[in-house]
Every structure is written in C-alpha cells, then in structure tokens.
Amino acid sequence: MISLTSLVHDLRAKRITPVEHVEDVLERLAGDRCNAVIELDADRALRRAAELTAAPEPVGPLHGVAVGIKDLIDVAGLPTRCGSAILRDAPPAGVDAPVVARLRAAGAVIVGKLHTHEFAYGPIGDTAATGPAHNPHDLTRITGGSSSGSAAAVAAGHLALAIGTDTGASVRTPAALCGVVGFKPRRGVLPGEGVFPLAESFDTVGLLAADAASVSYAWDAVRGRAPGGWRPAGTGLHGLRVGLPDDPYWTAADPVLADAAGAAARDLERAGAEIVAVSTPDVAELAATYPVIAGAEAYATHREWFTTRRDEYQQATGQRLAEQADAPAHRYVDAQRTRRRLGDRMIAHVGATADLLLTPTTRLRATPIGVSEVDGLGVRPAMLGLTSPFNVTDRPAVSVPVPVPGLPAGVQLAGITVGEDAVLAAAAAVGTS
Amino acid sequence: MISLTSLVHDLRAKRITPVEHVEDVLERLAGDRCNAVIELDADRALRRAAELTAAPEPVGPLHGVAVGIKDLIDVAGLPTRCGSAILRDAPPAGVDAPVVARLRAAGAVIVGKLHTHEFAYGPIGDTAATGPAHNPHDLTRITGGSSSGSAAAVAAGHLALAIGTDTGASVRTPAALCGVVGFKPRRGVLPGEGVFPLAESFDTVGLLAADAASVSYAWDAVRGRAPGGWRPAGTGLHGLRVGLPDDPYWTAADPVLADAAGAAARDLERAGAEIVAVSTPDVAELAATYPVIAGAEAYATHREWFTTRRDEYQQATGQRLAEQADAPAHRYVDAQRTRRRLGDRMIAHVGATADLLLTPTTRLRATPIGVSEVDGLGVRPAMLGLTSPFNVTDRPAVSVPVPVPGLPAGVQLAGITVGEDAVLAAAAAVGTS
C-alpha cells in the first residue's frame, strides 16, 4: 500500500513528481482486478499533474496526490451513477461536490470514480450495475461496502487516499475487510452537498488511507488546517480512557476479531491509555432504530424511480426498497425518538467511564461473494451492527487494521467524550506492536 | 382586561397587595363563565401571595402577579390532564415544568390550570373532556385553541398573564379570536420540558396577555432579563420593512380581517416602518407539510392509548388520530424534506424584501361552537392555515388585536430577518390609532 504521509514526503523532496505519481496510479487503476474503478479521468488528471509538477511551490498539503472518489459524490465533468443502472444515462455533474473542491484546492489530483454498493444501500459491495467489487486479499471475497471501490483501491496499493461515504458502516466496514484505515467524522463536519443521499439522518463523508497517520494528514487537509502530519504513537494518550464494552451485543462471531480488539487494547495501553470495561445500556434497541430510519429515508428518495422503474435496480436493492414501501410513519417517528433518548443516555453513561469505545469493526471478516449467511448469522447485519450505533449517536469513528494471520481484521475506535482529532490520535497507536 | 404592566406598577406602588390581587383573581376564576378553568390551586396561591405581600423587597419582575397555566404544562402538585379523559386519573406532577419554575422565580403566583383543546390537537377549543371553552365576547362561540382557557381567561379580565403552547396556531389563534395578544417564540428559546408533546418538530411555549407591552414585559421576565417595560409605539420602527404578502394563500375569508391587516399596516407605517408588498413562493405547498408532520408525530405519541382506549378520546380527536394510523413513513420523510427546502427558500426570498410579515392571524373570526364549516371553508384550516407556516419555518410570531366592530380580529406579525424582540417591538405599534 502507499502511505500518504510517505508519498507527500517523496513529492515534497521531488523524489517523485506529480506526473510520475499520477501516471503510475492511472496505470495501476487501469489494470485493477478488484472491479474497484468506475471511470478514470485520465486526461484531466495528467494535465493537472503537469501543472502541479511545473508549479514553483506546493499549492497545498495534498500537492500532486492522486485521489479516487466514490461514485456517489459529484466530480465536475463525470456522471455520478451511484452504482446503478437507474443512473446509467446521468449527465456529467456540473460542479464538484464541496469536499472534492476542497481536495483540489489542497493540491489533490482527482483520478476518477470508484465502485459503490448500489446507491450506498448496503455494507457488502457486491451489488452494483457494474458487478461486485473484489477484495484484493482474496478476489473471491467481498470488499464490504458501500465504499467498496475506495477501500479496495487503497488496499490494492493503487491509491494513497480515497473518499467514501458512511451512513451506517460504509467507510469503516470496507476499510476493515480490506485492511485499510477508514474514518467517518460527525455529521456536517465535512460538507455533504453534492453527495447522493442515502439517509439524511446519518450520511457522512469519510476518508480511507493505508494507515492512521495518513488519514490524520488528509483530515487536516480537507479541514483546511495546517497538517499535524504523523502523530507518533506512544505519546499523547495518557489520561485517555478507552472502554471495552461488555455487552454481548458487541461480540464478534469470528474469534480472530475479538483477539484483534484485545491486541488493539494492549497497543493503546502501551501508548498510555487506560483500558476500562464499560456497559452500553440498551445498545441493541438503539441500533435497531438504524434500519427503520435509514430505510424510510432511502425509500422516500427512491420511491418515484422504484414505482416506475423497479426492474432497473439490482434485485437485492429492489427487495430492500420493497420492504420499506408500507412502513408506517409512526414507526419512523418512534425510532427517531428512541434514537435520541437512548443515544443521549448511552453516550452519557459510557462517557462517565470512558472517552472512547474500542470494538471490532465487524462481526465477520470478508465473506465469499454470494454468501448471505454464515452459521446462521446474516452477513449484512454482521457488517453493519457494530458500526451503525455511532451513526445513530453521531460520534466520530475509525476502523484500523490489526495484524492477524489470513484475511484482514479491523477494530473500531469511536469517540464518546472526544472528537475527531482524539479518535485519530488513538487510532495511530493501534497495530504498532 | 388587566394590563400586566399596569398591574406590576400598582403592585410596586403597593396600591394593591399580592394577597388582594390573587384573592381577586381566584374569585373571578371561580366565577368564570367561559369554562376556562380546569383546576385552581387556591390554598397554595394564597399562601404564596401572603409570603410575597410580607416580603420586604420584590422577589422579581412578576412579584405577586397571578398566572394561569394551560393544562398541558406540569405544575407540581397538580395533575396534567391535557383536556382528556385518558388522563383523568393522572397523578399530580412531581415538579414544575422549567417555564413554570421560571415564572415562580420571577415572583409569579401560579393560580391554576386552564382549559386546552384535547391534547392540544386542534385550533378550536371545543374538544375536551370538560366540554368546550366559550369565547368571553360571545359565549356561544369558540375561543380558538388549543390554548383556549389561557386566551379566554385573559380576555375575560380574570388574569393579566397566562401561559400556552403553540404547535401550529395554539397561542396565536385563541388570542386572535378572544382579542388578546398571543406570542410564540422560536423553538427551544423557552424550555419545552414538562410540557405534554403534540409534535416535537413544532412545539413551542408561548405567552398571552392583554396587550403587546404586557407580553414584552413577561417575555423579558421568563427570559431572565431586566424588563424593558413598555416599549412605546411611535418610535424605533424606522428602518423596519414590514411585508404584506400578495399570495392569495393569505387572504382571509372574513373581510373584516383583511381590513384589520390594512389598519395594522397603517399603524406600523405611522410608527416608522416601511410597508412593502412581498411574494411568498410555494407557501401552500410549504404549509401542507404541517398536518403530515404534526399528524405523524401526534399519532406516534398516542398510538398505544389510541389502539387500546380509543373510546376515552373525544370523538373528534379519535377521528383525527384514526386518519393517521396508516400514514406511510415516506410521506413524513418527504414532508420534512419539503419543509426544509421550501421553508429555507421562502424565508430567504421574503427576507430580501421584508423583515417581518404582516397577515391576518386567522381566516375567520370566532365561529359558533359546533359549526365546522363556513361557506365551504373548514373552520379548522381557517384557524390554522395562516399561523402554521411560522411553525413550519420556526419563526417568532405574535397575534395582536386590532379594534374592529363586533367580534375581535387579530393580525399576525412574524419575524423573518428579525427575532423575538423586534417582533414584540413592532406588535406594540399595532392597534394604537
């Protein structure tokens, strides 16, 4: 994989030029075997790389860095197809989404659009008009979704930085399954305009990169702040209380994932954090509000198309939308009330003991494409259940890979009393042993 | 009617003592013919009045002022029955709602609970377990609702100040129909805890008093600010642009109400304001989101009771709830989206031309109890349609009486670019000619 911080270092030192880097990235993406790429913007990317190569000074912290964009987010001049045949004839977007414009202003070179689970409505990455995305660690397995192409392209070493979206899992789960770092901030911290909505109560834009320091660097860049650069592990976590939730809700089905969380806890402790056990009252009831709210909001967006062009959706998406057609309003209203009530209560309860929660990111590692259940556990809930509580409560959260034999394993750090910066600082300590 | 500012003056000058005032109020309320009173708290009120009479210094700006509370709001020691047989056996509230606690801290004497349309779910005031409220100007006519008892008690001269709630009309409409001033701030400006919810997207707590200066005084008191006292009309409105909307949506069915708005415009102009014509794009579509959102939220609150104890609701309430039982979630989600989109757009459009909007408060004046339609116009929409747009857009708004022959007529001032204080300052200029 390409570490963004190393790449920036090399670009600054002119050990590599933007043209060389972007040419290399375009070549890799053109030869991608993961079905991660929807469309390349090669000519424009090369022109921009040439401008940046000729620039006397860096234009910003991402000067010359090739970045890939999930095909749910507008890039001027390219259609936003959202992985769906419904939008096969979408016209090119007129303007960049603000988050894309920020990347360009920071010197990034947008190289193209990446695979998404159809309309981001699923944590698997197997459902799209262009076929399933393939996990670079085992091409027969899922990437996780919905930011499937973003995770796969970083994991395959094509790109140092990719942009995704996260409504219930969609940055963190593919990051976990592909062995990269995926970070979602709180809602509204990054602008959501120009992003096709899934569920407005939860939608966020997030970042995927090879390691936590790289995500931190990109986070500073898209926030328009001076880069903090590498935040070294082993310092700065003193006084931070990291909670290991004891509710069986958080148990992973794959024992390797439980071990990974234990290893991450030891890494964090070595870096100065205090590890505490915490209870997470009513988390199952809280998490159960997610599909009710997200389903109603997604259906409201798609109803017109769904009722007139259902056969153009992938079958799995059509089935999920059909389940929402008769959902009653009072159930949605109740779910929003329950979410606020139990969410506030859980955050207050956990926050009395812990500043962050540490959990596995998923209950299973990457499953074979086409398998919907493992030992009676649905793959979809397994890939969503541990991440969605932090969309429901709108907390910043990151998935970080922990070295294990075989397929990648990700652990999740979610900020309870702390915000994005502290979550990323803690993430940098994970996997360091 | 009792002007609060005059009353405060008299109490300060000891021309009347709190005991004398509270005794007088209790006697009047006991003899009320409007069915405005649900329950008096006479013993406690008299004890508190005696304490305040003996106090060496005023405890606050409402020192010794008797205040009545809509029976949707918790007063410690009294049940909150919400005008419904469903809550006939409700236990006494354990603590005062924060807004009641603020009144007490400002020196007010809470004298009892006042009539509400059942669960505040209607702008009429005719539907309650204790029977309809009667308009003091004509006992055969409605008060408007849902803060029916609050408006009637002030209009009848029983009280100088009463507290109501306003979700779509419920402070302003009964104020208009009874000839008093009724003011609703933006959401969250006054605390909503301890108030039985109707629709959380719109619920506000508001104030009713005899005149605008009295409401301004009470507003300062409940906000914990030094009272501005009487804000004299004829000054201070220079530079304020008051918009008269030209969309037929705002047309009153009763021509007296259109005349009243014209008279109010002349009053405001004399006080220095500039009167401008404005368009209010898509206001009908915007207003149509109100019953969808409020209906779903009300049904979610009542569903459990409604499905097990429907016959304990008043028939009209049961019918309205029944209409909501099968409302689909996507319709609610769409209505919330439309409200945000069109609301933001209308406020921006109007705000480019006008700082406030001036409209009639209602499309009809007080109608006979039991009449649900006048010349093909439903009484309910006539009493709600001109007020609910400012709940949907969450703007501060006040209804002010304009002197007309016969039944009272109210005009509404809603802040578009300006907040609560400017709305109240403008209100003080209305009806001064």
Coordinates of N, CA and C in Angstrom, one line a residue, chain B residues 11 41 49 67 72 77 81 145 149 190 235 245 340 359 377 389 407:
Chain B
L11 N -48.7 47.0 41.9 CA -48.1 46.2 42.9 C -46.9 46.8 43.5
D41 N -55.5 26.3 42.2 CA -54.5 25.9 43.3 C -54.6 27.0 44.4
A49 N -49.0 34.3 48.0 CA -49.3 35.7 47.9 C -49.1 36.4 49.3
V67 N -50.7 34.0 37.7 CA -50.5 33.5 36.4 C -51.3 32.2 36.2
L72 N -51.6 21.6 29.8 CA -50.7 20.7 29.1 C -49.3 20.8 29.7
G77 N -47.7 19.3 41.9 CA -48.8 19.1 42.9 C -50.2 19.0 42.2
R81 N -53.8 17.0 32.8 CA -54.8 16.1 32.2 C -55.0 16.4 30.7
G145 N -58.2 27.5 19.7 CA -57.4 26.7 20.5 C -56.0 26.5 20.0
G149 N -58.3 28.1 27.2 CA -58.5 28.7 28.6 C -57.6 29.8 28.8
L190 N -37.8 29.1 24.8 CA -38.3 28.8 26.2 C -38.2 27.3 26.3
T235 N -42.0 54.9 18.1 CA -40.5 55.1 18.0 C -39.9 53.7 17.6
P245 N -47.9 40.1 2.4 CA -47.8 39.1 1.3 C -49.0 39.2 0.3
R340 N -38.0 21.8 4.9 CA -36.7 22.4 5.0 C -36.3 23.2 3.7
T359 N -49.9 39.6 8.5 CA -51.1 38.9 7.9 C -52.2 38.9 8.9
L377 N -65.7 26.8 3.7 CA -64.4 26.8 4.3 C -64.4 26.1 5.6
P389 N -47.5 28.3 9.0 CA -46.2 28.5 8.2 C -45.1 29.0 9.1
L407 N -67.0 41.1 16.9 CA -66.1 40.1 17.4 C -64.6 40.6 17.2

